[in-house]
């Protein structure tokens, strides 16, 4: 196998979500907090690395980093990243949301009532 080969892992874990508390909402909240904590940890390490490298090479100063004001295109890119992160964090709640069925299996309300009464 080539070292440059990218390995794709499944995006969703198999099996049931572990249960630790009587209230499932608490378990979901804890999962979301751990997800956010993980994201923050990774971001902090990357930011720290970049700042150290930039300062070490005299590319930028701490004051320049603190006073930076992003332009519109940068704000749009950041907003898109926030959407992706929120989607990742909120996927814990995904199972609670009723998803529309595909048109092939979708039946009207009246048809569903008729089926339940037969």
PDB file of N, CA and C in Angstrom, residues 2 28 40 46 56 63 81 118:
ATOM      1  N   UNK A   2       0.507   2.211  -0.777  1.00  0.00           N
ATOM      2  CA  UNK A   2       1.222   3.462  -0.901  1.00  0.00           C
ATOM      3  C   UNK A   2       0.986   4.320   0.343  1.00  0.00           C
ATOM      4  N   UNK A  28     -27.189  13.171  25.626  1.00  0.00           N
ATOM      5  CA  UNK A  28     -26.960  13.899  24.373  1.00  0.00           C
ATOM      6  C   UNK A  28     -26.204  15.194  24.632  1.00  0.00           C
ATOM      7  N   UNK A  40     -12.505  22.312  20.187  1.00  0.00           N
ATOM      8  CA  UNK A  40     -11.756  23.425  20.769  1.00  0.00           C
ATOM      9  C   UNK A  40     -10.293  23.046  21.013  1.00  0.00           C
ATOM     10  N   UNK A  46      -3.744  23.976  16.939  1.00  0.00           N
ATOM     11  CA  UNK A  46      -3.371  24.506  15.619  1.00  0.00           C
ATOM     12  C   UNK A  46      -3.042  25.999  15.708  1.00  0.00           C
ATOM     13  N   UNK A  56       8.281  32.991  15.600  1.00  0.00           N
ATOM     14  CA  UNK A  56       9.645  32.472  15.501  1.00  0.00           C
ATOM     15  C   UNK A  56      10.321  32.955  14.222  1.00  0.00           C
ATOM     16  N   UNK A  63       0.816  41.547  18.749  1.00  0.00           N
ATOM     17  CA  UNK A  63      -0.093  42.694  18.604  1.00  0.00           C
ATOM     18  C   UNK A  63      -0.829  42.653  17.261  1.00  0.00           C
ATOM     19  N   UNK A  81     -17.371  27.497   8.055  1.00  0.00           N
ATOM     20  CA  UNK A  81     -16.741  26.537   8.973  1.00  0.00           C
ATOM     21  C   UNK A  81     -17.570  26.352  10.239  1.00  0.00           C
ATOM     22  N   UNK A 118     -57.595  -0.375   8.902  1.00  0.00           N
ATOM     23  CA  UNK A 118     -57.932  -1.660   8.259  1.00  0.00           C
ATOM     24  C   UNK A 118     -57.377  -2.846   8.996  1.00  0.00           C
TER      25      UNK A 118
END
